[in-house]
Coordinates of N, CA and C in Angstrom, one line a residue:
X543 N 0.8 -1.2 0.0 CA 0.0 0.0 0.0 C 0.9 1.3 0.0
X544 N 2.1 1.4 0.6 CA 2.9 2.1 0.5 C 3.2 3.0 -0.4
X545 N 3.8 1.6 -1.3 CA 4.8 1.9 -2.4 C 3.5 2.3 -3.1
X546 N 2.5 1.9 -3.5 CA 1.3 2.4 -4.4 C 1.1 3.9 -4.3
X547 N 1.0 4.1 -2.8 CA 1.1 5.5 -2.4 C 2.2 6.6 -2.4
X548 N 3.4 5.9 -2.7 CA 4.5 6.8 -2.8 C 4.8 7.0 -5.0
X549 N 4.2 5.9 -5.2 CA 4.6 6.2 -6.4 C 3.3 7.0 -7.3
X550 N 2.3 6.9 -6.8 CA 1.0 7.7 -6.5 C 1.2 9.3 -6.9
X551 N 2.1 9.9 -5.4 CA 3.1 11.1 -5.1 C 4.0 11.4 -6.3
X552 N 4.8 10.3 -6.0 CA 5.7 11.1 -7.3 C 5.4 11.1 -8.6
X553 N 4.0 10.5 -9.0 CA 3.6 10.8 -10.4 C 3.2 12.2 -10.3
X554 N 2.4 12.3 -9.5 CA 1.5 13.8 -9.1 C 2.3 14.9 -9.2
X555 N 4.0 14.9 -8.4 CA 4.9 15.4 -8.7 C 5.7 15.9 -10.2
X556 N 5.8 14.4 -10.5 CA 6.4 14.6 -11.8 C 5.3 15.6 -12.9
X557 N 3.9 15.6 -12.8 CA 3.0 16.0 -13.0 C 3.2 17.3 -13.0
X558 N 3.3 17.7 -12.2 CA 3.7 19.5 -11.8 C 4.6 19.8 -11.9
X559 N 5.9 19.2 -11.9 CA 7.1 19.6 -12.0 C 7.2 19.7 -13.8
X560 N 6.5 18.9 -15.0 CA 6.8 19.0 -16.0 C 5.7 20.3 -16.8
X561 N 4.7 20.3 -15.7 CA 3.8 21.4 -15.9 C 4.3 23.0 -16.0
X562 N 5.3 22.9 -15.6 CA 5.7 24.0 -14.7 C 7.0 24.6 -14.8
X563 N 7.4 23.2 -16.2 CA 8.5 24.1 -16.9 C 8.7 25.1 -18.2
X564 N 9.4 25.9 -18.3 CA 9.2 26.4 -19.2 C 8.7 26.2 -20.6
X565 N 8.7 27.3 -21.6 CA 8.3 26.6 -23.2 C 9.2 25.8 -23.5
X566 N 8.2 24.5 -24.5 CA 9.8 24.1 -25.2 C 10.5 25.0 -26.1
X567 N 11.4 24.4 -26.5 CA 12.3 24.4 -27.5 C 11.9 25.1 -28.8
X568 N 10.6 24.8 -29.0 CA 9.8 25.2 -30.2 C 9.6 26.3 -30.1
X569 N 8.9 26.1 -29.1 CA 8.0 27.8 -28.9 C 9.0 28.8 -28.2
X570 N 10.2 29.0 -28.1 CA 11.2 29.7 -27.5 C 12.2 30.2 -29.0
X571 N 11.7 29.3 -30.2 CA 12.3 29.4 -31.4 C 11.2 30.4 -32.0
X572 N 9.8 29.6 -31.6 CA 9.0 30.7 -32.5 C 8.7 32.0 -31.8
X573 N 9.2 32.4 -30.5 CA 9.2 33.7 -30.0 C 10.3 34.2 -30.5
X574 N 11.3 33.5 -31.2 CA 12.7 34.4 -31.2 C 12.6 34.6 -32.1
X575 N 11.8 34.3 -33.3 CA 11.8 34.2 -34.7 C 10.9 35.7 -35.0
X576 N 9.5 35.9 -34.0 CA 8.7 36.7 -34.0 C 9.1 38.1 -33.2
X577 N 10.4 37.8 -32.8 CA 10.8 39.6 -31.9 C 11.6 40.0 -33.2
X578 N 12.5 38.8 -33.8 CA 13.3 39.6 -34.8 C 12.6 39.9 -35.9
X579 N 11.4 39.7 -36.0 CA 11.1 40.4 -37.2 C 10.4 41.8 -36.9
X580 N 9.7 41.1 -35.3 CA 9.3 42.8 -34.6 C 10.8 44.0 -34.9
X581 N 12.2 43.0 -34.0 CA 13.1 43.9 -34.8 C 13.5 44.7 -36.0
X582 N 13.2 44.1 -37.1 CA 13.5 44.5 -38.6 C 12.6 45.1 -38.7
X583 N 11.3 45.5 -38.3 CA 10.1 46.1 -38.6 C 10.6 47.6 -38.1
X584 N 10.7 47.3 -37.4 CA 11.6 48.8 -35.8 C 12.3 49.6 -36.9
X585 N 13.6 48.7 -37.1 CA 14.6 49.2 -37.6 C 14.4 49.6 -39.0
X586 N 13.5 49.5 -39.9 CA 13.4 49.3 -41.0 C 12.4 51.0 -40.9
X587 N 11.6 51.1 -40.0 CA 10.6 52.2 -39.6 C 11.6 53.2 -39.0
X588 N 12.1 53.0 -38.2 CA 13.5 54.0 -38.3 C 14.5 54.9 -39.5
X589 N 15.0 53.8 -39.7 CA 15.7 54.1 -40.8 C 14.5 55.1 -42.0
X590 N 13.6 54.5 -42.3 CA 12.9 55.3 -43.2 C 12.4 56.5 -42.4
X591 N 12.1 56.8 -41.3 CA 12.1 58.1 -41.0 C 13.2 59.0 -41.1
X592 N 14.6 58.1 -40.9 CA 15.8 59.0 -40.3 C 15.8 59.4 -42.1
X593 N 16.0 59.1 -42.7 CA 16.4 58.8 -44.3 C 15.2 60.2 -45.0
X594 N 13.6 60.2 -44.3 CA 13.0 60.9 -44.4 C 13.4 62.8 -44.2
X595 N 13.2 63.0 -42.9 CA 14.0 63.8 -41.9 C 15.5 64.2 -43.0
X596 N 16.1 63.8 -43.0 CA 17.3 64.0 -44.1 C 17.2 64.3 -45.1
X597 N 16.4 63.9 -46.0 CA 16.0 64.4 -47.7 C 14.8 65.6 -47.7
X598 N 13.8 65.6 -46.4 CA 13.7 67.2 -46.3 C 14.5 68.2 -45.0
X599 N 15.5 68.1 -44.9 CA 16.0 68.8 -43.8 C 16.0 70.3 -44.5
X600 N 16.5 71.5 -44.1 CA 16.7 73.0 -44.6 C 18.1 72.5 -45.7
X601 N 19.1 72.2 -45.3 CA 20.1 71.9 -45.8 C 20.3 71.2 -46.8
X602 N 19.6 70.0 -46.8 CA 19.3 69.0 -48.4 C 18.5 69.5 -49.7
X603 N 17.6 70.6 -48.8 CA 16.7 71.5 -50.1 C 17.2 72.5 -50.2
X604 N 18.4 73.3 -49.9 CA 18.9 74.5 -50.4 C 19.9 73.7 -51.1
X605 N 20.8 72.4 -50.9 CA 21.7 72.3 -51.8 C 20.9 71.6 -53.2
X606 N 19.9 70.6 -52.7 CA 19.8 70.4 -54.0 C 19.2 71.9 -55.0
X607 N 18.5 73.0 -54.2 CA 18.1 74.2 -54.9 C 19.2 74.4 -55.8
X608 N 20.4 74.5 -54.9 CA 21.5 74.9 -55.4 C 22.1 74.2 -56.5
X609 N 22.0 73.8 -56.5 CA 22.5 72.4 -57.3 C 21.3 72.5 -59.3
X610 N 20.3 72.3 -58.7 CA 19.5 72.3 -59.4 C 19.6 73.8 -60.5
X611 N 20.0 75.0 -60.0 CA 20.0 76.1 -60.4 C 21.5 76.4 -61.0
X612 N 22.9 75.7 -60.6 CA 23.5 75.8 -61.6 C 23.3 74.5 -62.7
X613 N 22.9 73.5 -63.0 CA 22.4 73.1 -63.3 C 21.7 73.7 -64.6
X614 N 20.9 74.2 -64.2 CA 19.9 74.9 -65.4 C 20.8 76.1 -66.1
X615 N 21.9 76.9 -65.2 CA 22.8 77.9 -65.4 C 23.5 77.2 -66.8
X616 N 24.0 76.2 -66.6 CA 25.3 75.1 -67.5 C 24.5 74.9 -69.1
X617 N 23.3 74.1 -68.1 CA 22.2 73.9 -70.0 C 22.1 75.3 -71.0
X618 N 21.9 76.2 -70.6 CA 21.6 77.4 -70.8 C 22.9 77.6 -71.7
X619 N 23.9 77.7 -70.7 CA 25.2 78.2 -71.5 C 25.5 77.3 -73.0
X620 N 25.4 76.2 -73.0 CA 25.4 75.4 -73.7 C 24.0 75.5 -74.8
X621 N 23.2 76.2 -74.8 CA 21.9 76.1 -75.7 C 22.3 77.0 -76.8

C-alpha cells in the first residue's frame, strides 16, 4: 500500500514539475523568430524616418536648390 502511495506522489509530482516548466524548444524558437522580425520592422521604420528627416531637412533642399540652379545655369550656357 505504501509503495502504491509513494509512487501515486511522485507521479503527481512529476506532473507539476513537467507542468511547470518552461516553453519548449519550439516555442522559444517561435518567439525568437517573431521579436526579430518585430526587430526589422523597428529598424526598417526608423531608418525610413531618419532617411525621411534628411531628404527634407533646410540643408538638403537648399543644396539640392543649389544644385538644381546651376544646373539649369550650365544647359543654358550650352543652348
Amino acid at each position: 500500500m505504501r509503495l502504491f502511495l509513494a509512487v501515486a506522489v511522485l507521479m503527481l509530482a512529476l506532473v507539476a514539475y513537467t507542468e511547470a516548466q518552461d516553453d519548449s524548444i519550439e516555442d522559444k524558437f517561435a518567439r525568437f523568430g517573431e521579436r526579430m522580425s518585430e526587430i526589422g520592422q523597428t529598424v526598417a521604420e526608423k531608418a525610413k524616418t531618419t532617411f525621411d528627416n534628411i531628404h527634407n531637412s533646410d540643408a538638403a533642399v537648399n543644396a539640392r536648390g543649389w544644385f538644381e540652379e546651376r544646373f539649369q545655369q550650365i544647359k543654358d550656357t550650352f543652348q
